[in-house]
């Protein structure tokens, strides 16, 4: 799978881009159901056969000066090609997430006195006053997908060859030992 450029990324428009100023001091929550065009763009970017459904529930809450925590749930139905037969293999993505978003200019700086950042994750950047929820969802689905989808009709990957000698080739050391033996 090749990494699309920033301009090719799906889910990079409203409602997938959330303006920080619209969140407010008490936070906010929402549900986004991907439109057919968004699902098609996501399938192309992920190099899969289809994204039949994508629903994201999220909650945003302030976590300091111009910083936010975004947590939620991804529920998606995707279809990949089997690695052995190329038959369609349906897969359900059912993932929770919890990610910090900080202003981009704060990411390289030390934490202010007394502030503790317990999770080892690096926060995501807030760019141009927007939280790129769509980009986060794209990355989380890419990581959650089965990297080697197999159709139930696909031959077993660990099938033993019928010839026992072909099943276990000599090790390199055994081959060297044969060369060393006098003839």
Coordinates of C-alpha atoms in Angstrom, one line a residue:
X1 CA 0.0 0.0 0.0
X2 CA 1.5 3.3 -1.0
X3 CA 1.1 6.3 1.2
X4 CA -1.1 9.0 -0.5
X5 CA 0.1 12.5 -0.5
X6 CA -1.5 15.1 1.8
X7 CA -3.6 16.3 -1.1
X8 CA -5.0 12.8 -1.9
X9 CA -6.1 12.0 1.7
X10 CA -9.7 11.3 2.1
X11 CA -11.9 12.7 4.8
X12 CA -10.1 16.1 4.6
X13 CA -13.1 18.4 4.5
X14 CA -15.9 19.3 6.8
X15 CA -17.3 17.6 8.8
X16 CA -14.0 15.6 9.1
X17 CA -12.0 18.8 9.8
X18 CA -13.2 20.4 13.0
X19 CA -12.5 24.1 13.7
X20 CA -11.1 24.5 17.2
X21 CA -13.1 27.7 17.8
X22 CA -16.3 25.8 17.3
X23 CA -15.6 23.4 20.1
X24 CA -16.0 25.8 23.0
X25 CA -14.9 25.5 26.6
X26 CA -17.2 22.6 27.5
X27 CA -16.2 20.5 24.6
X28 CA -18.5 18.8 22.2
X29 CA -19.6 15.5 20.7
X30 CA -20.8 14.3 17.4
X31 CA -21.5 11.5 15.0
X32 CA -20.3 11.4 11.4
X33 CA -21.7 8.9 8.9
X34 CA -19.5 8.9 5.8
X35 CA -21.1 9.8 2.5
X36 CA -20.7 7.4 -0.4
X37 CA -18.1 9.8 -2.0
X38 CA -16.1 9.8 1.3
X39 CA -16.2 6.0 1.5
X40 CA -15.1 5.6 -2.1
X41 CA -12.2 8.0 -1.5
X42 CA -11.2 6.2 1.6
X43 CA -11.2 2.8 -0.2
X44 CA -9.0 4.3 -3.0
X45 CA -6.6 5.7 -0.4
X46 CA -6.4 2.5 1.5
X47 CA -6.1 0.4 -1.7
X48 CA -9.0 -1.8 -0.8
X49 CA -12.1 -3.0 -2.8
X50 CA -14.7 -1.0 -0.8
X51 CA -15.7 0.8 2.3
X52 CA -19.4 -0.1 2.6
X53 CA -20.0 1.8 5.9
X54 CA -18.2 4.2 8.2
X55 CA -19.7 5.7 11.3
X56 CA -17.6 7.7 13.8
X57 CA -18.8 8.8 17.2
X58 CA -16.5 11.2 19.0
X59 CA -16.2 13.5 22.0
X60 CA -13.9 16.5 22.2
X61 CA -12.8 18.0 25.5
X62 CA -10.4 20.8 26.3
X63 CA -7.3 19.6 28.1
X64 CA -5.3 22.8 28.7
X65 CA -4.5 26.0 26.8
X66 CA -5.5 25.4 23.2
X67 CA -5.2 21.6 23.6
X68 CA -7.9 19.0 23.2
X69 CA -8.6 15.4 23.8
X70 CA -10.6 13.5 21.2
X71 CA -12.0 10.1 22.0
X72 CA -14.5 8.0 20.3
X73 CA -15.4 4.9 18.3
X74 CA -15.0 3.9 14.7
X75 CA -17.4 1.4 13.2
X76 CA -16.7 0.5 9.6
X77 CA -17.4 -2.3 7.1
X78 CA -14.6 -2.7 4.5
X79 CA -13.9 -5.2 1.8
X80 CA -10.3 -6.2 0.9
X81 CA -9.0 -8.7 -1.7
X82 CA -7.8 -12.1 -0.4
X83 CA -4.0 -12.3 -0.6
X84 CA -4.2 -15.8 -2.1
X85 CA -7.3 -15.8 -4.4
X86 CA -8.2 -12.1 -4.8
X87 CA -11.7 -12.9 -3.8
X88 CA -13.5 -10.2 -1.7
X89 CA -13.0 -10.5 2.0
X90 CA -15.4 -8.5 4.2
X91 CA -14.0 -7.1 7.5
X92 CA -15.5 -5.2 10.4
X93 CA -13.4 -2.4 12.0
X94 CA -14.6 -1.8 15.5
X95 CA -12.1 0.5 17.2
X96 CA -12.0 2.9 20.1
X97 CA -9.6 5.9 20.1
X98 CA -8.3 8.5 22.5
X99 CA -5.9 11.1 21.1
X100 CA -4.4 14.4 22.2
X101 CA -4.3 17.3 19.8
X102 CA -2.0 20.2 20.5
X103 CA -1.1 23.4 18.5
X104 CA 1.6 22.4 16.0
X105 CA 4.0 25.0 17.5
X106 CA 3.7 23.3 20.9
X107 CA 4.7 19.8 19.8
X108 CA 8.5 20.4 19.9
X109 CA 8.5 22.3 23.1
X110 CA 9.1 21.1 26.7
X111 CA 6.0 20.7 28.9
X112 CA 5.3 23.8 31.1
X113 CA 6.3 23.6 34.8
X114 CA 4.1 21.2 36.7
X115 CA 2.3 19.7 33.6
X116 CA 2.7 16.0 33.2
X117 CA 2.0 14.1 29.9
X118 CA 1.5 10.5 31.1
X119 CA 0.7 8.8 27.8
X120 CA 3.7 7.9 25.7
X121 CA 1.8 8.9 22.5
X122 CA 2.9 12.0 20.7
X123 CA 0.0 14.4 20.4
X124 CA -1.4 15.1 16.9
X125 CA -1.0 18.7 15.6
X126 CA -3.7 21.3 15.3
X127 CA -3.0 22.9 12.0
X128 CA -4.6 26.2 10.9
X129 CA -7.0 26.1 13.8
X130 CA -8.5 22.7 12.8
X131 CA -8.4 19.2 14.2
X132 CA -8.0 16.7 11.4
X133 CA -10.4 14.1 12.7
X134 CA -10.6 12.6 9.2
X135 CA -6.9 12.1 8.9
X136 CA -6.9 10.4 12.3
X137 CA -9.7 8.1 11.3
X138 CA -7.9 7.2 8.0
X139 CA -4.7 6.3 9.9
X140 CA -6.6 4.3 12.6
X141 CA -8.5 2.2 10.0
X142 CA -5.2 1.6 8.0
X143 CA -3.6 0.2 11.2
X144 CA -6.7 -1.8 12.3
X145 CA -7.2 -3.6 8.9
X146 CA -6.1 -7.2 8.5
X147 CA -2.7 -6.9 6.7
X148 CA -3.2 -10.4 5.1
X149 CA -6.9 -11.0 4.5
X150 CA -7.7 -14.5 3.5
X151 CA -10.9 -15.9 1.9
X152 CA -12.3 -19.1 3.6
X153 CA -11.9 -20.7 0.1
X154 CA -8.1 -19.8 0.0
X155 CA -5.8 -22.8 0.3
X156 CA -4.1 -23.1 3.7
X157 CA -0.9 -21.2 3.8
X158 CA 0.9 -23.8 5.9
X159 CA 0.0 -26.9 3.7
X160 CA 2.7 -29.5 3.7
X161 CA 4.2 -30.5 0.3
X162 CA 3.5 -34.1 -0.7
X163 CA 7.2 -34.9 -1.0
X164 CA 8.8 -35.1 2.5
X165 CA 12.3 -34.2 1.1
X166 CA 10.9 -31.1 -0.5
X167 CA 9.2 -30.1 2.7
X168 CA 12.4 -29.5 4.6
X169 CA 15.4 -28.4 2.6
X170 CA 18.9 -28.8 4.1
X171 CA 20.1 -26.0 6.3
X172 CA 23.1 -24.0 5.0
X173 CA 25.3 -25.7 7.6
X174 CA 24.2 -29.2 6.4
X175 CA 25.0 -28.2 2.9
X176 CA 28.5 -27.1 4.0
X177 CA 29.0 -30.3 5.9
X178 CA 28.3 -32.3 2.8
X179 CA 30.9 -30.3 0.9
X180 CA 33.5 -31.0 3.6
X181 CA 33.0 -34.8 3.6
X182 CA 35.6 -36.8 1.6
X183 CA 34.4 -38.3 -1.6

